[in-house]
Each structure stands twice: as structure tokens, then as C-alpha cells.
Amino acid sequence: MTLSRRCALSAFAAALLAGCGSTPTQPAAPVAAVPAPQPVARHVKIGLALGGGAARGFAHIGVIKALEAQGIVPDIVVGTSAGSVVGAMYAAGYNGFTLQRMALEMDEASISDWAIPFFSKAPGVLKGEALQAYVNKTVRNQPIEKLKIPFGAVATDLKTGQPILFRRGNTGQAVRASSAVPSVFQPVSIGGRTYVDGGLVAPVPVRFAKEMGAEFIIAVNISSATEAQATASSVDVLMQTFTIMGQRLNQHELRDADIVITPSLGTMGSADFAGRNLAVLAGEQAAAAVMPQIKARLRAKQFAPAP
């Protein structure tokens, strides 16, 4: 390469370097912040466990009304005794307002079929067939497994003393068995076994709601403190005995509920059908009082990692 040509190349390279050096440096583009992913609420299966308590069970309707008003609809319903009556109708698709109307229109005689003890070998002054027929008519004769909300009714095997959870079969018959208070209703024979009131083994059926798959359990306890229970009739005395027997069971079982609603029913008697409207109101008020807790705990479970 000739000297002149080398000089020309050197001059060209110098010019390029000079041009690059004179170009202003562009500031680096800022790194865009990536927003943190927002937690997504998962669906939590809500279970409603409705306890026993005869006429005091009208309070369950008020609880249902209050829950529905806040958009809280259970995925699972389990009932004992009076709770099974309300629970079956609710699971069949009736909302709280309709249940209240039905309760106010219900004639006590429509579920009372008196047996004459002298002619009846079965213990109990009520046969229970009228209650079974009333429930089946109300649920349009649908079996338990066809109800809109998964439902279970708890009864007690009279021979073994073990609980039974009815999840299939004749809805009215299961409710009748769950409600067969000894000495008041005659025991119920189903599939060769004899059953009585579920309150003997599960006054508020929390564990059965869990067994059916509930992840968040709202329990409704309508039994009263023993000192507040009315004892004006033999039925009241019998229900007082049930309350005493069920206290320890409730202490153990209610601990597994996420929320316990206890309507203030005072000395309302177990046969006080005249007080049904006040019982519904007491249920609404009790549910409304704990609604902030229900929402907070339910939200915490919705955003918690799946178990």
C-alpha cells in the first residue's frame, strides 16, 4: 500500500472517530415498573349448619334472609330437627322472604297428627306423617339428591345411638326422622332401622357440614341457656332436657365453625308457634350483628392459599 493511500485511510478513520465522538449521548430509557399481580379470590364452599330447637327454628329463616341480603348464599345446607325442616325447604330453592311468608301462613295443625296412646303401641303423641307430607309437598316431592342445594338431615339410630346423615332418598321422611323428638314424635323406620331426633347426637351439625365439603361453616345455634328456657309444658321440660344434654356436644362441635350465630330468643318455648315472627326477626338481628365478622373471615379464606 502506498504512503498516500495509507494516509488517506488514516484520515478517513480519524474523521469517523471524530464524528462518533461529537454525537450527543442519548439517556437510557427508564425501565417501566411491572405491577405486582393482584391476588384472585377463589371460590370457598360455604356450609350452613342449622341446629335443632322446635318452634325456635323459625329464627333460621331470619338468618337466611340476612345472609341473602348481603349476597351470601351457602353451597351446602345441613340441618338437625327444626333445622332440617327449614334447611330442606331452603335447599329446594325457596328464598328467605318466601320462607317467612310460608312460616306465617303455616297452620300448626297441618304438621300435627295426634296418635291415641291407648291404641298406639309406638311411643310418641305425634305420628309425624303429617310433617313428612307437608315437607314433601313443599319440596314438590323431590328426593334429597335432587334439591337445588346439596342438603343433609341428621338423625340418630335408636338402636346404636350413632348419627346418620341422610343425603339421598325421601326428603320428608328424612326430615321427619331428624325431627322425631322422643316421646313427642314416634320413631321413624327407614330401611329396617329406627331413627329419632338428630339433636341427641348433633344439636348443631357442624361436623356434617364439613363432611359434605364445606370450607367455611356458618352455624346457627337456637338452643337457649338452660336458665332461660321456658318450662311451662311437658314439651318444654323435654326440650330443656335436650338442651342440657346437648350443651357439651355443642361446646365441642361449635369450635369447628367459622361463625356461630345465636339468635336472642329469650324464654321462647319450643312449642310457641305464635312467636314465629319475633323468632324470624331475632334471627335477622343476630346475623346482622356478626355480618362484619362473616365478611372479614370469608374474605380472608377466599384469598388464602387453597388447602
Short mmCIF file of C-alpha atoms in Angstrom, two decimals:
data_model
loop_
_atom_site.label_atom_id
_atom_site.label_comp_id
_atom_site.label_asym_id
_atom_site.label_seq_id
_atom_site.Cartn_x
_atom_site.Cartn_y
_atom_site.Cartn_z
CA MET A 1 0.00 0.00 0.00
CA THR A 2 1.37 3.39 -0.94
CA LEU A 3 2.09 6.06 1.61
CA SER A 4 -0.53 8.37 0.15
CA ARG A 5 -3.17 5.70 0.26
CA ARG A 6 -2.32 4.84 3.88
CA CYS A 7 -2.58 8.48 4.82
CA ALA A 8 -5.97 8.72 3.18
CA LEU A 9 -7.29 5.73 5.12
CA SER A 10 -5.96 7.14 8.37
CA ALA A 11 -7.62 10.46 7.68
CA PHE A 12 -10.93 8.75 6.92
CA ALA A 13 -10.77 6.72 10.15
CA ALA A 14 -9.97 9.82 12.15
CA ALA A 15 -12.95 11.58 10.62
CA LEU A 16 -15.23 8.71 11.59
CA LEU A 17 -13.93 8.70 15.15
CA ALA A 18 -14.36 12.41 15.39
CA GLY A 19 -17.94 12.14 14.13
CA CYS A 20 -18.78 9.46 16.67
CA GLY A 21 -17.28 11.47 19.46
CA SER A 22 -19.28 14.52 18.54
CA THR A 23 -22.65 12.73 18.59
CA PRO A 24 -24.52 13.54 21.87
CA THR A 25 -25.14 10.56 24.18
CA GLN A 26 -28.87 9.67 24.49
CA PRO A 27 -30.07 8.97 28.04
CA ALA A 28 -31.15 5.39 28.66
CA ALA A 29 -34.89 4.84 28.58
CA PRO A 30 -36.32 4.32 32.09
CA VAL A 31 -37.32 0.75 32.95
CA ALA A 32 -41.09 0.56 33.27
CA ALA A 33 -42.30 -0.77 36.65
CA VAL A 34 -44.14 -4.06 36.34
CA PRO A 35 -47.24 -4.06 38.58
CA ALA A 36 -47.40 -6.89 41.08
CA PRO A 37 -50.04 -9.46 40.20
CA GLN A 38 -53.26 -8.94 42.15
CA PRO A 39 -54.44 -11.89 44.25
CA VAL A 40 -57.50 -13.60 42.84
CA ALA A 41 -60.27 -14.67 45.17
CA ARG A 42 -61.06 -18.36 44.94
CA HIS A 43 -64.49 -19.83 45.48
CA VAL A 44 -64.90 -21.08 49.04
CA LYS A 45 -67.64 -23.61 49.71
CA ILE A 46 -69.93 -22.13 52.35
CA GLY A 47 -71.79 -24.51 54.63
CA LEU A 48 -74.86 -23.53 56.67
CA ALA A 49 -75.40 -25.73 59.74
CA LEU A 50 -78.88 -25.26 61.23
CA GLY A 51 -79.45 -26.52 64.76
CA GLY A 52 -82.48 -28.01 66.46
CA GLY A 53 -84.94 -26.28 68.79
CA ALA A 54 -88.54 -26.94 67.68
CA ALA A 55 -90.51 -23.68 67.21
CA ARG A 56 -87.36 -21.68 67.88
CA GLY A 57 -86.27 -22.89 64.44
CA PHE A 58 -88.19 -20.04 62.81
CA ALA A 59 -85.11 -17.97 63.67
CA HIS A 60 -83.23 -19.85 60.94
CA ILE A 61 -85.37 -18.08 58.37
CA GLY A 62 -84.25 -14.67 59.65
CA VAL A 63 -80.60 -15.74 59.42
CA ILE A 64 -81.11 -16.86 55.83
CA LYS A 65 -82.77 -13.53 54.96
CA ALA A 66 -79.86 -11.56 56.43
CA LEU A 67 -77.26 -13.64 54.60
CA GLU A 68 -79.07 -13.34 51.27
CA ALA A 69 -79.34 -9.57 51.70
CA GLN A 70 -75.53 -9.47 51.69
CA GLY A 71 -75.18 -11.85 48.74
CA ILE A 72 -74.03 -14.76 50.89
CA VAL A 73 -75.59 -17.97 49.59
CA PRO A 74 -74.44 -21.32 51.01
CA ASP A 75 -73.22 -24.15 48.80
CA ILE A 76 -74.19 -26.77 51.39
CA VAL A 77 -77.03 -26.92 53.93
CA VAL A 78 -77.21 -29.37 56.84
CA GLY A 79 -79.97 -29.44 59.44
CA THR A 80 -80.87 -31.13 62.68
CA SER A 81 -84.52 -31.40 63.77
CA ALA A 82 -86.14 -27.98 63.22
CA GLY A 83 -83.04 -27.02 61.26
CA SER A 84 -83.70 -29.89 58.87
CA VAL A 85 -87.23 -28.61 58.20
CA VAL A 86 -86.07 -25.10 57.28
CA GLY A 87 -82.94 -26.43 55.59
CA ALA A 88 -84.83 -28.78 53.27
CA MET A 89 -87.15 -26.02 52.11
CA TYR A 90 -84.28 -23.62 51.58
CA ALA A 91 -82.30 -26.26 49.67
CA ALA A 92 -85.37 -26.79 47.48
CA GLY A 93 -85.00 -23.25 46.18
CA TYR A 94 -87.17 -21.01 48.38
CA ASN A 95 -85.52 -17.74 49.39
CA GLY A 96 -85.71 -16.19 52.84
CA PHE A 97 -88.69 -13.93 52.14
CA THR A 98 -90.70 -16.81 50.71
CA LEU A 99 -89.81 -18.98 53.69
CA GLN A 100 -91.03 -16.27 56.04
CA ARG A 101 -94.31 -15.97 54.19
CA MET A 102 -94.75 -19.74 54.28
CA ALA A 103 -93.95 -19.79 58.00
CA LEU A 104 -96.54 -17.12 58.79
CA GLU A 105 -99.18 -18.89 56.69
CA MET A 106 -98.44 -22.35 58.09
CA ASP A 107 -101.17 -23.84 60.24
CA GLU A 108 -99.73 -25.74 63.17
CA ALA A 109 -102.42 -28.35 62.67
CA SER A 110 -101.02 -29.13 59.22
CA ILE A 111 -97.97 -30.79 60.79
CA SER A 112 -99.72 -32.28 63.82
CA ASP A 113 -101.18 -35.76 63.55
CA TRP A 114 -102.09 -36.93 67.03
CA ALA A 115 -101.81 -40.57 67.94
CA ILE A 116 -104.06 -42.02 70.62
CA PRO A 117 -101.58 -43.62 73.04
CA PHE A 118 -104.12 -46.20 74.23
CA PHE A 119 -104.44 -47.59 70.70
CA SER A 120 -100.86 -46.97 69.58
CA LYS A 121 -98.00 -49.26 70.51
CA ALA A 122 -95.43 -46.75 69.26
CA PRO A 123 -94.17 -44.19 71.81
CA GLY A 124 -94.94 -40.58 70.99
CA VAL A 125 -98.08 -38.48 70.82
CA LEU A 126 -97.45 -37.31 67.24
CA LYS A 127 -97.04 -39.78 64.39
CA GLY A 128 -95.00 -37.43 62.21
CA GLU A 129 -96.65 -38.48 58.97
CA ALA A 130 -98.23 -35.03 58.60
CA LEU A 131 -94.83 -33.35 58.89
CA GLN A 132 -93.42 -35.72 56.28
CA ALA A 133 -96.31 -35.00 53.90
CA TYR A 134 -96.02 -31.24 54.46
CA VAL A 135 -92.29 -31.20 53.67
CA ASN A 136 -92.67 -33.41 50.59
CA LYS A 137 -95.48 -31.24 49.24
CA THR A 138 -93.37 -28.12 49.84
CA VAL A 139 -90.31 -29.51 48.04
CA ARG A 140 -92.53 -30.81 45.21
CA ASN A 141 -91.78 -34.43 46.15
CA GLN A 142 -88.15 -34.11 45.12
CA PRO A 143 -85.74 -36.55 46.79
CA ILE A 144 -82.84 -35.10 48.74
CA GLU A 145 -80.32 -35.65 45.93
CA LYS A 146 -82.46 -33.59 43.51
CA LEU A 147 -82.70 -30.45 45.66
CA LYS A 148 -81.06 -27.31 44.26
CA ILE A 149 -78.54 -27.02 47.10
CA PRO A 150 -76.75 -30.12 48.46
CA PHE A 151 -78.61 -30.98 51.65
CA GLY A 152 -78.24 -33.35 54.58
CA ALA A 153 -80.52 -34.16 57.52
CA VAL A 154 -79.07 -35.61 60.73
CA ALA A 155 -80.92 -38.26 62.75
CA THR A 156 -79.98 -40.73 65.49
CA ASP A 157 -80.06 -44.52 65.13
CA LEU A 158 -82.20 -45.55 68.09
CA LYS A 159 -80.51 -48.94 68.46
CA THR A 160 -76.84 -47.95 68.20
CA GLY A 161 -77.01 -44.29 69.24
CA GLN A 162 -74.94 -43.39 66.19
CA PRO A 163 -75.68 -40.39 63.97
CA ILE A 164 -76.88 -40.83 60.42
CA LEU A 165 -76.66 -38.19 57.71
CA PHE A 166 -79.43 -38.58 55.15
CA ARG A 167 -78.22 -37.31 51.77
CA ARG A 168 -80.42 -39.36 49.48
CA GLY A 169 -83.98 -40.57 49.41
CA ASN A 170 -87.36 -39.27 50.55
CA THR A 171 -86.84 -35.70 51.76
CA GLY A 172 -89.91 -35.56 54.00
CA GLN A 173 -89.12 -38.89 55.59
CA ALA A 174 -85.53 -37.85 56.37
CA VAL A 175 -86.75 -34.59 57.91
CA ARG A 176 -89.35 -36.49 59.91
CA ALA A 177 -86.65 -38.80 61.28
CA SER A 178 -84.38 -35.86 62.09
CA SER A 179 -87.26 -34.18 63.97
CA ALA A 180 -88.58 -37.22 65.85
CA VAL A 181 -88.15 -35.92 69.38
CA PRO A 182 -88.52 -38.97 71.66
CA SER A 183 -91.87 -39.12 73.47
CA VAL A 184 -93.23 -36.33 71.27
CA PHE A 185 -92.92 -37.90 67.81
CA GLN A 186 -92.98 -41.59 67.12
CA PRO A 187 -89.67 -43.08 65.95
CA VAL A 188 -89.26 -43.46 62.19
CA SER A 189 -88.40 -46.72 60.44
CA ILE A 190 -86.24 -46.39 57.31
CA GLY A 191 -84.52 -49.30 55.61
CA GLY A 192 -85.10 -51.63 58.52
CA ARG A 193 -83.60 -49.24 61.09
CA THR A 194 -85.32 -46.96 63.57
CA TYR A 195 -84.41 -43.31 63.93
CA VAL A 196 -85.14 -40.46 66.31
CA ASP A 197 -84.22 -36.78 66.63
CA GLY A 198 -80.74 -35.82 65.46
CA GLY A 199 -80.36 -33.39 68.36
CA LEU A 200 -79.30 -36.31 70.56
CA VAL A 201 -76.01 -36.59 68.67
CA ALA A 202 -75.57 -33.31 66.78
CA PRO A 203 -77.58 -30.35 68.14
CA VAL A 204 -75.83 -28.11 65.59
CA PRO A 205 -74.43 -30.29 62.75
CA VAL A 206 -71.12 -28.52 62.11
CA ARG A 207 -69.05 -31.67 61.56
CA PHE A 208 -71.52 -32.94 59.00
CA ALA A 209 -71.28 -29.69 57.04
CA LYS A 210 -67.53 -30.23 56.97
CA GLU A 211 -68.04 -33.86 55.97
CA MET A 212 -70.10 -32.69 52.99
CA GLY A 213 -67.22 -30.49 51.82
CA ALA A 214 -67.86 -27.10 53.41
CA GLU A 215 -64.74 -24.95 53.82
CA PHE A 216 -66.40 -22.03 55.63
CA ILE A 217 -69.12 -23.00 58.09
CA ILE A 218 -71.80 -20.70 59.47
CA ALA A 219 -73.51 -22.41 62.41
CA VAL A 220 -76.86 -21.30 63.80
CA ASN A 221 -77.43 -22.28 67.43
CA ILE A 222 -81.04 -21.80 68.51
CA SER A 223 -80.82 -23.64 71.81
CA SER A 224 -81.03 -21.40 74.84
CA ALA A 225 -79.13 -21.14 78.07
CA THR A 226 -80.74 -23.61 80.46
CA GLU A 227 -81.72 -20.90 82.93
CA ALA A 228 -83.61 -19.00 80.21
CA GLN A 229 -85.56 -21.94 78.82
CA ALA A 230 -89.31 -21.87 79.45
CA THR A 231 -90.68 -24.93 81.25
CA ALA A 232 -94.40 -24.25 81.12
CA SER A 233 -95.32 -27.55 79.48
CA SER A 234 -94.14 -31.14 79.31
CA VAL A 235 -92.71 -30.44 75.85
CA ASP A 236 -90.73 -27.51 77.27
CA VAL A 237 -89.37 -29.73 80.04
CA LEU A 238 -88.35 -32.34 77.48
CA MET A 239 -86.64 -29.74 75.29
CA GLN A 240 -84.90 -28.34 78.39
CA THR A 241 -83.55 -31.83 78.97
CA PHE A 242 -82.34 -31.90 75.36
CA THR A 243 -80.65 -28.54 75.89
CA ILE A 244 -78.80 -29.80 78.96
CA MET A 245 -77.71 -32.94 77.14
CA GLY A 246 -76.60 -31.01 74.10
CA GLN A 247 -74.56 -28.32 75.84
CA ARG A 248 -71.35 -30.33 75.98
CA LEU A 249 -71.81 -31.59 72.43
CA ASN A 250 -72.27 -28.02 71.26
CA GLN A 251 -69.17 -26.79 73.08
CA HIS A 252 -67.11 -29.32 71.18
CA GLU A 253 -68.81 -29.01 67.81
CA LEU A 254 -69.24 -25.24 67.58
CA ARG A 255 -65.48 -24.76 67.92
CA ASP A 256 -65.10 -26.05 64.36
CA ALA A 257 -67.47 -23.43 62.94
CA ASP A 258 -66.03 -20.28 61.38
CA ILE A 259 -69.00 -18.24 62.60
CA VAL A 260 -71.62 -19.06 65.23
CA ILE A 261 -74.91 -17.15 65.12
CA THR A 262 -77.01 -17.33 68.29
CA PRO A 263 -80.38 -15.56 67.95
CA SER A 264 -81.65 -13.96 71.15
CA LEU A 265 -84.87 -15.88 71.69
CA GLY A 266 -85.20 -15.34 75.43
CA THR A 267 -87.68 -17.71 77.04
CA MET A 268 -89.45 -18.60 73.80
CA GLY A 269 -90.90 -22.06 74.30
CA SER A 270 -90.29 -24.99 71.99
CA ALA A 271 -94.00 -25.12 71.12
CA ASP A 272 -94.51 -21.36 70.83
CA PHE A 273 -95.67 -21.13 67.22
CA ALA A 274 -97.33 -17.79 67.99
CA GLY A 275 -93.88 -16.25 68.42
CA ARG A 276 -92.66 -17.22 64.95
CA ASN A 277 -92.49 -13.66 63.60
CA LEU A 278 -90.37 -12.50 66.55
CA ALA A 279 -88.13 -15.53 66.07
CA VAL A 280 -87.55 -14.61 62.43
CA LEU A 281 -86.67 -11.05 63.49
CA ALA A 282 -84.28 -12.35 66.17
CA GLY A 283 -82.52 -14.43 63.52
CA GLU A 284 -82.11 -11.41 61.24
CA GLN A 285 -80.75 -9.26 64.06
CA ALA A 286 -78.29 -11.90 65.24
CA ALA A 287 -76.94 -12.44 61.72
CA ALA A 288 -76.66 -8.70 61.07
CA ALA A 289 -74.69 -8.25 64.30
CA VAL A 290 -71.94 -10.63 63.16
CA MET A 291 -72.06 -9.75 59.45
CA PRO A 292 -68.77 -7.76 59.57
CA GLN A 293 -67.05 -10.83 61.04
CA ILE A 294 -68.60 -13.09 58.43
CA LYS A 295 -67.38 -10.89 55.58
CA ALA A 296 -63.89 -10.42 57.02
CA ARG A 297 -63.31 -14.10 57.75
CA LEU A 298 -64.81 -15.22 54.48
CA ARG A 299 -62.64 -12.76 52.54
CA ALA A 300 -59.52 -13.94 54.40
CA LYS A 301 -60.31 -17.53 53.43
CA GLN A 302 -61.06 -16.57 49.82
CA PHE A 303 -57.61 -15.02 49.40
CA ALA A 304 -55.74 -17.62 51.42
CA PRO A 305 -53.84 -20.37 49.56
CA ALA A 306 -56.02 -23.37 48.78
CA PRO A 307 -55.64 -26.11 51.40
#
